[in-house]
Short mmCIF file of C-alpha atoms in Angstrom, two decimals:
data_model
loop_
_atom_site.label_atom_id
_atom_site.label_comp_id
_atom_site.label_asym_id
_atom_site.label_seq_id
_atom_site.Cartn_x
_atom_site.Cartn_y
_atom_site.Cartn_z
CA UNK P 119 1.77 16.13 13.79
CA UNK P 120 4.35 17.72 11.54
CA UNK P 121 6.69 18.30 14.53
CA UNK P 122 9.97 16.10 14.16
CA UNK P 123 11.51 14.93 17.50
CA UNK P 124 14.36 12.43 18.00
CA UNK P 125 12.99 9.43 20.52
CA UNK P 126 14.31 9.50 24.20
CA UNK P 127 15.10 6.50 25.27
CA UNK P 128 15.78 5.76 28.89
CA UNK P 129 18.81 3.47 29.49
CA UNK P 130 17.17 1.03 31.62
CA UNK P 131 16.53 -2.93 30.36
CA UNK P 132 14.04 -5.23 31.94
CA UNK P 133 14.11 -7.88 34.60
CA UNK P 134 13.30 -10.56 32.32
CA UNK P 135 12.26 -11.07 28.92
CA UNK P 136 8.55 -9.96 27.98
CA UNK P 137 6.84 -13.24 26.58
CA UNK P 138 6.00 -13.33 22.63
CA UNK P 139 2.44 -12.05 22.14
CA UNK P 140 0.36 -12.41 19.39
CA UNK P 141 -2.16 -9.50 17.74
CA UNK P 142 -5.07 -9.26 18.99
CA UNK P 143 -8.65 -8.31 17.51
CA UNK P 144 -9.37 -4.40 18.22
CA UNK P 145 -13.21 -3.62 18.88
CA UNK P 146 -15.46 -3.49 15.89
CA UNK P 147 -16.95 0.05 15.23
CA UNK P 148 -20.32 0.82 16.14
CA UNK P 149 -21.85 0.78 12.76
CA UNK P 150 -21.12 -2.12 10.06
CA UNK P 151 -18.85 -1.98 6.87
CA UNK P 152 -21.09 -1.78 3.86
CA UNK P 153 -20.59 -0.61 0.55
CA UNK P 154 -23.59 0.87 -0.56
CA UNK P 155 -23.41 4.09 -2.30
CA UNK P 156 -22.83 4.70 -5.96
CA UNK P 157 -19.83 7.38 -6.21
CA UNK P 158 -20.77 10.55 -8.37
CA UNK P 159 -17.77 11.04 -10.67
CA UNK P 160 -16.88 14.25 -12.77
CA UNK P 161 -15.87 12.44 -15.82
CA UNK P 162 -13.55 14.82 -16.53
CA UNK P 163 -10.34 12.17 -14.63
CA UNK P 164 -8.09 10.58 -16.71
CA UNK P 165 -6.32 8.53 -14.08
CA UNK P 166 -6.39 4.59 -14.09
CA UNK P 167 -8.65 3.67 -11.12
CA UNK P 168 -8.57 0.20 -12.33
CA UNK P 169 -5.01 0.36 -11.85
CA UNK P 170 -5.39 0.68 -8.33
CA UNK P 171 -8.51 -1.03 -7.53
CA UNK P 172 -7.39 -3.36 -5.22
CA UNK P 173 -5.21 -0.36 -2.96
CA UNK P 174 -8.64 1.67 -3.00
CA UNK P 175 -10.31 -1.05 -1.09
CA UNK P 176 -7.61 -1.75 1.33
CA UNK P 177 -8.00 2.31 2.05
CA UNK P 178 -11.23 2.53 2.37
CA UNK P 179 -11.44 0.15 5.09
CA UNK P 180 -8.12 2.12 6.38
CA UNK P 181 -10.13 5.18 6.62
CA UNK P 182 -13.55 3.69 7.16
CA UNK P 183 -15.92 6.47 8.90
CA UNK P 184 -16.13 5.46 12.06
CA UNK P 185 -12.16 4.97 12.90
CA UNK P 186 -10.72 7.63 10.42
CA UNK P 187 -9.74 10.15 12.56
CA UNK P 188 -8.22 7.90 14.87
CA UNK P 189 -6.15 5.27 12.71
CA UNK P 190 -4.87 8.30 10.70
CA UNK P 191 -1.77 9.05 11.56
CA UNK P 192 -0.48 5.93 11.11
CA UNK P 193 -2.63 3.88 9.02
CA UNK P 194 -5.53 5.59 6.94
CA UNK P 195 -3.43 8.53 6.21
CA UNK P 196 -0.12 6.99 5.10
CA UNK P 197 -2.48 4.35 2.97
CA UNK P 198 -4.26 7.16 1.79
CA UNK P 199 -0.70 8.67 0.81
CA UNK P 200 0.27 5.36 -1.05
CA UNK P 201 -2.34 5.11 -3.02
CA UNK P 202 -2.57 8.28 -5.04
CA UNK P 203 1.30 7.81 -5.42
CA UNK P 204 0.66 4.58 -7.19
CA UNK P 205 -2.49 5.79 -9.02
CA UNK P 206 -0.50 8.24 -10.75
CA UNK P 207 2.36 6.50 -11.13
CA UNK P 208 0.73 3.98 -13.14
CA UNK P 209 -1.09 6.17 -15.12
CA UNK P 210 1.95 7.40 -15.95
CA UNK P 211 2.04 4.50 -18.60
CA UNK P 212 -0.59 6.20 -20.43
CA UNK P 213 -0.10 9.80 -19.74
CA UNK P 214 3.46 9.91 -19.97
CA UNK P 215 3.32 12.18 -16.74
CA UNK P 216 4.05 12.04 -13.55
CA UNK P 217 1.79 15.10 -12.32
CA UNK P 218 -1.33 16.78 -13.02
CA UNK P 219 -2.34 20.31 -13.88
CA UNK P 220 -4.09 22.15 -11.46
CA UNK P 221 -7.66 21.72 -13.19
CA UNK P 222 -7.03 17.72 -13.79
CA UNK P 223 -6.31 17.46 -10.01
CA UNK P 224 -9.45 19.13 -8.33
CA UNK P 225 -11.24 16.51 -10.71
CA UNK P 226 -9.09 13.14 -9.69
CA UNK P 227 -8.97 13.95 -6.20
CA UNK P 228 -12.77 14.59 -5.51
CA UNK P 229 -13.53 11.81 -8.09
CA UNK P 230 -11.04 9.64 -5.76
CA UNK P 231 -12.98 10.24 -2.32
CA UNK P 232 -16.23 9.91 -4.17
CA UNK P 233 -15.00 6.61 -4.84
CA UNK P 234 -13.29 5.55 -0.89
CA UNK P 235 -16.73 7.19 0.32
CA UNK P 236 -18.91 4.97 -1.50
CA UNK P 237 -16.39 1.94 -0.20
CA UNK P 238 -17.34 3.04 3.46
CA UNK P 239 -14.22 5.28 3.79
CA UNK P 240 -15.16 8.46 5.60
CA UNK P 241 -16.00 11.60 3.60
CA UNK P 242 -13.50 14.17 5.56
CA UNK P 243 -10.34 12.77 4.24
CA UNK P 244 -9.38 15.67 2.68
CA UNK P 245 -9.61 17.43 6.00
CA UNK P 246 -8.14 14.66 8.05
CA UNK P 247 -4.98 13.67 6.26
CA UNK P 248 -4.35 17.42 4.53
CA UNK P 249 -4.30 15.99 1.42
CA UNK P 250 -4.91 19.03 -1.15
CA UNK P 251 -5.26 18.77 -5.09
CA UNK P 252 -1.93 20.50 -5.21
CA UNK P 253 -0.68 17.04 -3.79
CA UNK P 254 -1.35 15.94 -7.03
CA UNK P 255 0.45 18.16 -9.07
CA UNK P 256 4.28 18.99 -9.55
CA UNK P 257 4.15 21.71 -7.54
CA UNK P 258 7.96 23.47 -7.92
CA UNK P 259 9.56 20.44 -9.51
CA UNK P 260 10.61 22.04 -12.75
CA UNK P 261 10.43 17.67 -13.78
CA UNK P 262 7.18 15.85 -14.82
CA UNK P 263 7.81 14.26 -18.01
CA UNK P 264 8.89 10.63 -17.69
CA UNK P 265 11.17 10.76 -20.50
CA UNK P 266 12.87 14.30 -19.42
CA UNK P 267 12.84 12.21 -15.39
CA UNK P 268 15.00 9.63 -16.82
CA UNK P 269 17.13 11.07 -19.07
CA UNK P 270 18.11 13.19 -16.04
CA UNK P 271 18.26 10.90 -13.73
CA UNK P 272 20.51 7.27 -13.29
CA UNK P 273 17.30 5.57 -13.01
CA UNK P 274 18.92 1.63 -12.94
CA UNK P 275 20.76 3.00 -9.47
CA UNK P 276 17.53 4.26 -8.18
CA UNK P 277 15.64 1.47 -9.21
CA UNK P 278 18.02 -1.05 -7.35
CA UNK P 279 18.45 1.03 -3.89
CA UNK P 280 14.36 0.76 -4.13
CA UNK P 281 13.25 -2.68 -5.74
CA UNK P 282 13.72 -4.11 -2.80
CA UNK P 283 13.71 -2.73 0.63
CA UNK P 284 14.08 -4.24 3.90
CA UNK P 285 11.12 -2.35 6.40
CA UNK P 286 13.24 -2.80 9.51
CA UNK P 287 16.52 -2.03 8.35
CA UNK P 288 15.32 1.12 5.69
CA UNK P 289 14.80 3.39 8.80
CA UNK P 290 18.57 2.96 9.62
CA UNK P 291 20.22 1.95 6.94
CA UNK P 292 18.37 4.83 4.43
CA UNK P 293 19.34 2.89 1.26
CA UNK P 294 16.67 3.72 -0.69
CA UNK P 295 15.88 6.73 0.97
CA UNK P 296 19.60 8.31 0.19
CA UNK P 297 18.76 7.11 -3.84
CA UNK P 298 15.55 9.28 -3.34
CA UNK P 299 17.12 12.18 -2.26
CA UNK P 300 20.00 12.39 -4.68
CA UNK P 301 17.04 11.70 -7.06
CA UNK P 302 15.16 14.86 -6.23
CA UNK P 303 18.20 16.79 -5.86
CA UNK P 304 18.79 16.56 -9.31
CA UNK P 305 15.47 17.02 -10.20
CA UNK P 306 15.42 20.03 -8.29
CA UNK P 307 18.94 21.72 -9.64
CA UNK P 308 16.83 21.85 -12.94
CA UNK P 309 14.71 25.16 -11.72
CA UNK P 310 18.28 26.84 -11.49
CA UNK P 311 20.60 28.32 -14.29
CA UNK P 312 23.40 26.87 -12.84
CA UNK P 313 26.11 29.54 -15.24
CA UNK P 314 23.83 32.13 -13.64
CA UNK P 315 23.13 31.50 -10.19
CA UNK P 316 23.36 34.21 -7.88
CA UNK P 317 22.46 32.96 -4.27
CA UNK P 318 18.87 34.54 -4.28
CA UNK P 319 17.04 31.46 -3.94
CA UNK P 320 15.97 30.84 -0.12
CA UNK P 321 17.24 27.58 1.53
CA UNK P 322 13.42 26.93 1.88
CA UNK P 323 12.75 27.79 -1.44
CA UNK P 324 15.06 25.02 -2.03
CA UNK P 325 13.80 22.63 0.48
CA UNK P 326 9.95 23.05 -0.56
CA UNK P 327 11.24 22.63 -4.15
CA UNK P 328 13.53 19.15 -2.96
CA UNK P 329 10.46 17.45 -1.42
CA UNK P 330 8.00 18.24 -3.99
CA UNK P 331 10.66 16.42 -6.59
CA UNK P 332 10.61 13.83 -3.77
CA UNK P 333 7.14 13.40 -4.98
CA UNK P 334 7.91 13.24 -8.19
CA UNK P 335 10.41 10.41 -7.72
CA UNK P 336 7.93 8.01 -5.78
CA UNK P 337 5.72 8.25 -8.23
CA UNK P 338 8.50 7.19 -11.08
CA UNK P 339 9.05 4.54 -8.85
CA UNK P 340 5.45 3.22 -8.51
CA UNK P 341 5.07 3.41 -11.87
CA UNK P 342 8.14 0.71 -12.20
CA UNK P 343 6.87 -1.89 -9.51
CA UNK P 344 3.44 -3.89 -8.85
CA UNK P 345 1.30 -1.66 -7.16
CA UNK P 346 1.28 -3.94 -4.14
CA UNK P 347 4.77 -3.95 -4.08
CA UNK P 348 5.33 -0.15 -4.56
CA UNK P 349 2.15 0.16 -1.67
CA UNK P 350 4.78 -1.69 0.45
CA UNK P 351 7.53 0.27 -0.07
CA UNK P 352 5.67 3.60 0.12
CA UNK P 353 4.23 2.57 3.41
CA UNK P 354 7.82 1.41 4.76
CA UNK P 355 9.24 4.41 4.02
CA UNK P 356 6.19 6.79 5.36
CA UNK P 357 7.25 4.43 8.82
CA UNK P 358 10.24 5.21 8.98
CA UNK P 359 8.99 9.04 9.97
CA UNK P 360 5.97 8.09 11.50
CA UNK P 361 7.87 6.15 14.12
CA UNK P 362 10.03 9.39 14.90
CA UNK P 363 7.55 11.34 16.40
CA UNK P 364 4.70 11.53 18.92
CA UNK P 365 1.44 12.23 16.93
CA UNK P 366 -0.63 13.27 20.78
CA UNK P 367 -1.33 17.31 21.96
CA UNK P 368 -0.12 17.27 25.42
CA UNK P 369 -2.76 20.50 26.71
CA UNK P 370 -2.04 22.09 30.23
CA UNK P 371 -0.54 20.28 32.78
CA UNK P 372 -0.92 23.16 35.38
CA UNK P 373 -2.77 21.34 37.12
CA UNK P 374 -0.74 18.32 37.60
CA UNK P 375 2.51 20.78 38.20
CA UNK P 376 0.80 22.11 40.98
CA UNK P 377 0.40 19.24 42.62
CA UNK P 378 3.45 16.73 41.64
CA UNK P 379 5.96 19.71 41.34
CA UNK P 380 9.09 19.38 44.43
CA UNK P 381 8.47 16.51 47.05
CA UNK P 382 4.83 15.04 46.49
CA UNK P 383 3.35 15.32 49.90
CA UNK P 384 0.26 13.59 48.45
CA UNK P 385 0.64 10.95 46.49
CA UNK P 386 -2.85 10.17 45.85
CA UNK P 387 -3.94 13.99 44.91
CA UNK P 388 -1.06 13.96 42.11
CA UNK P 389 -2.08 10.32 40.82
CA UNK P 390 -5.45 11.25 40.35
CA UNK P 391 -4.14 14.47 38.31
CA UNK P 392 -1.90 12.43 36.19
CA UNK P 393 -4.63 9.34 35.83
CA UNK P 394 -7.12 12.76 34.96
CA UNK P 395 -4.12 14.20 32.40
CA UNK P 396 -3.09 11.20 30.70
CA UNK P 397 -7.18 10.36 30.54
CA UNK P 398 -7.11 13.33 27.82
CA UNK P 399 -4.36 11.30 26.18
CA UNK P 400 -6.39 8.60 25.75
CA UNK P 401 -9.35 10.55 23.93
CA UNK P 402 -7.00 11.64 20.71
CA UNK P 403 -5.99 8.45 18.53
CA UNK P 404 -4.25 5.15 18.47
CA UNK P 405 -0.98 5.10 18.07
CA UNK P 406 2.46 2.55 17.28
CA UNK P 407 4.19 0.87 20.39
CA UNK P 408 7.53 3.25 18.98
CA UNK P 409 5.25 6.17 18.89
CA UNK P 410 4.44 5.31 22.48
CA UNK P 411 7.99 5.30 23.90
CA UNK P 412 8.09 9.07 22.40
CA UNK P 413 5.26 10.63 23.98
CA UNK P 414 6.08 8.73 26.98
CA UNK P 415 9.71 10.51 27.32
CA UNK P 416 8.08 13.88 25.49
CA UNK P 417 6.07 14.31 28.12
CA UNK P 418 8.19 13.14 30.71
CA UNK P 419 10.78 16.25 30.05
CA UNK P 420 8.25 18.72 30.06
CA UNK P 421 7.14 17.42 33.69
CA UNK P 422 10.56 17.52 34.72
CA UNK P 423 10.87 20.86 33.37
CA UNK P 424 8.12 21.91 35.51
CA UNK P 425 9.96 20.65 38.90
CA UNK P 426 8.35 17.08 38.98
CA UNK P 427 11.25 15.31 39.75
CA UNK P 428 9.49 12.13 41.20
CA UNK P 429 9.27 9.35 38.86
CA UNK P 430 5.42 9.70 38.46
CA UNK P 431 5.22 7.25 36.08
CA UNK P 432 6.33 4.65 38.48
CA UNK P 433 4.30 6.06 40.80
CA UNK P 434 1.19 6.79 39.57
CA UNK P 435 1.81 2.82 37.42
CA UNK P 436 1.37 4.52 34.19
CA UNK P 437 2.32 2.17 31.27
CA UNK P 438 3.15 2.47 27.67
CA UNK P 439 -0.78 1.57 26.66
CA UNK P 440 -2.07 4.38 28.54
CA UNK P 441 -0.86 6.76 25.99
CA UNK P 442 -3.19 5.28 23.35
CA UNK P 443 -6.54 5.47 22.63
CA UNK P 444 -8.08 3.59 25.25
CA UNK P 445 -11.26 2.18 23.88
CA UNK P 446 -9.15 -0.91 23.79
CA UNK P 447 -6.12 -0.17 25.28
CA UNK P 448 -4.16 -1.21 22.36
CA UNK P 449 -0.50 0.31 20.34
CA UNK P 450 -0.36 -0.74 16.97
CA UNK P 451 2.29 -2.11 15.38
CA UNK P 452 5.38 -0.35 14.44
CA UNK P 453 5.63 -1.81 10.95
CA UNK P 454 2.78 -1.13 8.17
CA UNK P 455 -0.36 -2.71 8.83
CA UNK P 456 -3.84 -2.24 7.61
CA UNK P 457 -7.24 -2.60 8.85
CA UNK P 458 -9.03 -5.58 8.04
CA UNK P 459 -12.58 -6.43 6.96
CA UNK P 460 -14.36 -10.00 8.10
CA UNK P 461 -17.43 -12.00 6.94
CA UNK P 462 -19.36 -10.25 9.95
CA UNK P 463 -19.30 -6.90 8.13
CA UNK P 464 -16.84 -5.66 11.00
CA UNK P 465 -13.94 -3.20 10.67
CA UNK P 466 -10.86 -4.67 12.57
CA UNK P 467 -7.14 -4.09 13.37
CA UNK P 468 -4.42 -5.61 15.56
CA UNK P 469 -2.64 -4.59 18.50
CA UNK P 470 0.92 -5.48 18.62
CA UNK P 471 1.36 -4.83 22.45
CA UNK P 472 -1.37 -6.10 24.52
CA UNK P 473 0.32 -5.95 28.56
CA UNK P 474 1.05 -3.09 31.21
CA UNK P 475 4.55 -2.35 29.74
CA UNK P 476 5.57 0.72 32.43
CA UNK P 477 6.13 4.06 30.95
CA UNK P 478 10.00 4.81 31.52
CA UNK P 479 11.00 7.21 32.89
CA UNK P 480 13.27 10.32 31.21
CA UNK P 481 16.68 10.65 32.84
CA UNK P 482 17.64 14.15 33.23
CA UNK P 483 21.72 13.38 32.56
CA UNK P 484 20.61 11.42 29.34
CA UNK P 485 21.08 12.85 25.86
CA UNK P 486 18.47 12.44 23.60
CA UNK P 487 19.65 9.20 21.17
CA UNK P 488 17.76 7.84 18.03
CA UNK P 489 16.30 4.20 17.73
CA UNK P 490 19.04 3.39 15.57
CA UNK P 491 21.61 4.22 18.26
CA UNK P 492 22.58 0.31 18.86
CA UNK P 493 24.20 1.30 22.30
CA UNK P 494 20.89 3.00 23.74
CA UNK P 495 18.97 0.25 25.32
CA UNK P 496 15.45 0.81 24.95
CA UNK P 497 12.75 -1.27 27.37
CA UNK P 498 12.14 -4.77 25.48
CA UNK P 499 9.04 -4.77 23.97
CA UNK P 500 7.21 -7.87 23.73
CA UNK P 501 7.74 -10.33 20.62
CA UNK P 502 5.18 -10.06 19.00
CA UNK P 503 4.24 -12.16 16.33
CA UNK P 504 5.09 -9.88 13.49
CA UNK P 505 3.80 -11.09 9.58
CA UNK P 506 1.48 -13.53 10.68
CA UNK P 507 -1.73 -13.13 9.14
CA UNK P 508 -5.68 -13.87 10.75
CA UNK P 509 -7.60 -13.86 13.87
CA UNK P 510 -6.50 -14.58 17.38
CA UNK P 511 -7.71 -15.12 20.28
CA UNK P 512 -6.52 -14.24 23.80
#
């Protein structure tokens, strides 16, 4: 999941225009929402909870047991993210830190699930979204102390590239993004002598050391902002990567190769291969309608690296859907979104594309272009009816 590919977008537009769409309802899980378990805390956590009270609910619906695993990657995991950002960030006010030590952080974090666990949330989180009590800690930012954090850095410039961030444009545009990064440059350059320094610190010394004073700058900045608006702004950002990559394991395609590979003399054999192949797709998690258009041209250059030539996809009728988890058959949207909770004691979420969009298909002479490439036309996506808030029916 940590892989970072560039999207591949075909340069093909459609007929006509896809009609707006609205969300629709995913399927509830097969167990109700309850909160009925009293969390065992250590008492040894000196975080504000209360703080954050609010977030922790929204996660632990994010994560709830039953759909954990297969919302994380780009809802329960990011939200998850979020909200320890913010929970130490505004404890920050108290503790005048923007880390913990490595004792304090075993404590917070286990106190933390305790808490999402007795919300419903499921009770592998650590496992699911890698989250270790490091996490929590400075790691190899030489930077922790608020005061030291802003007498080092320009904090009003950071502040303004962040206060305000438009979720669309931030992917492209990197305006906050670029503030963080000079941020934790700075922050970093603090671990070095600088009259002394003699080239025998690793480039990925340096780049472990960078992102862990990335860290380190969120957290100043959630401890600045409304915890709802620094949960928006943390989950914008997280977007902007999560919608760069395909989160699926392709696994052997031998058998579809064999089949598929140089003219297809059978057209229903190699069908029912890919319908079996992308089947195993299905079974892993849901994922965005962005995310969707990656694995779609991911996997479509390893099958034409394997002598499948044949537009398959047209073929075969696979669509954009079919590369999501298909207890529903739904892609989520490509901006932030959360799981929702109604009167029914039912866990729900909404799909943002809801039709047989067809799965385009890689051209060999194209060069792999990013999103934000405003001459690469990607396949319209349906307009869906971002922002808007409730139930809806089909």
């Amino acid at each position: 999941m940590e892989t970072r590919r560039d999207a591949i977008f075909p340069e093909i537009s459609p007929s006509t225009s896809p009609h707006p769409l609205f969300p629709l309802l995913a399927p509830s899980p097969l167990t109700p929402f309850t909160n009925n378990t009293v969390p065992k805390l250590s008492g040894l956590c000196t975080l504000n909870f209360a703080a954050v009270e609010s977030m922790m609910s929204t996660t632990s619906i994010d994560c709830t047991s039953v759909f954990a695993q297969f919302l994380a990657n780009v809802i329960c995991c990011p939200q998850l993210e979020a909200t320890l950002v913010v929970l130490i960030g505004q404890s920050s006010k108290d503790t005048n830190t923007l880390a913990l030590n490595g004792t304090q952080a075993k404590h917070c974090l286990s106190d933390f699930e305790q808490i999402l666990v007795g919300q419903g949330a499921g009770d592998n989180l650590q496992q699911i979204c890698s989250i270790r009590p490091s996490n929590l800690t400075a790691a190899s930012c030489p930077i922790k102390d608020v005061n030291e954090f802003e007498s080092t850095i320009d904090t009003s410039e950071l502040f303004a590239a962040c206060e305000k961030i438009n979720v669309v444009n931030e992917c492209c545009d990197q305006i906050c993004q670029n503030a963080i990064s000079d941020a934790a440059r700075k922050l970093a350059l603090k671990a070095y002598d600088l009259s002394s320094m003699d080239g025998s610190h690793t480039l990925s010394d340096q780049s472990i050391r960078f992102n862990d004073c990335k860290d380190i700058v969120h957290r100043w900045l959630a401890s600045k902002l409304e915890p709802s608006r620094a949960k928006d702004i943390l989950r914008g950002l997280s977007n902007c990567h999560v919608n760069k990559v395909c989160p699926l394991v392709f696994p052997n395609m031998s058998g579809v190769t064999a089949i598929c590979r140089d003219a297809i003399k059978n057209r229903t054999a190699c069908c029912n291969e890919m319908e079996s192949y992308v089947s195993h797709l299905q079974k892993q998690s849901f994922i965005t309608n962005l995310q969707a258009l990656n694995c779609v041209a991911l996997l479509g250059r390893k099958l034409q690296k394997a002598n499948i030539t044949e537009n398959v996809y047209n073929l075969c009728r696979i669509s954009l859907k079919d590369f999501s988890l298909q207890e529903s058959g739904c892609l989520l949207p490509s901006l932030p979104s959360d799981a929702t909770f109604d009167e029914s004691s039912e866990v729900s979420f909404l799909c943002d594309l809801n039709d047989n969009i067809p799965a385009p298909w890689p051209s060999t002479s194209q060069i792999p272009a990013s999103s934000c490439n405003k001459t690469v036309k990607i396949p319209a996506l349906p307009a869906a009816a971002s922002g808007q808030s409730g139930k809806y029916a089909h």
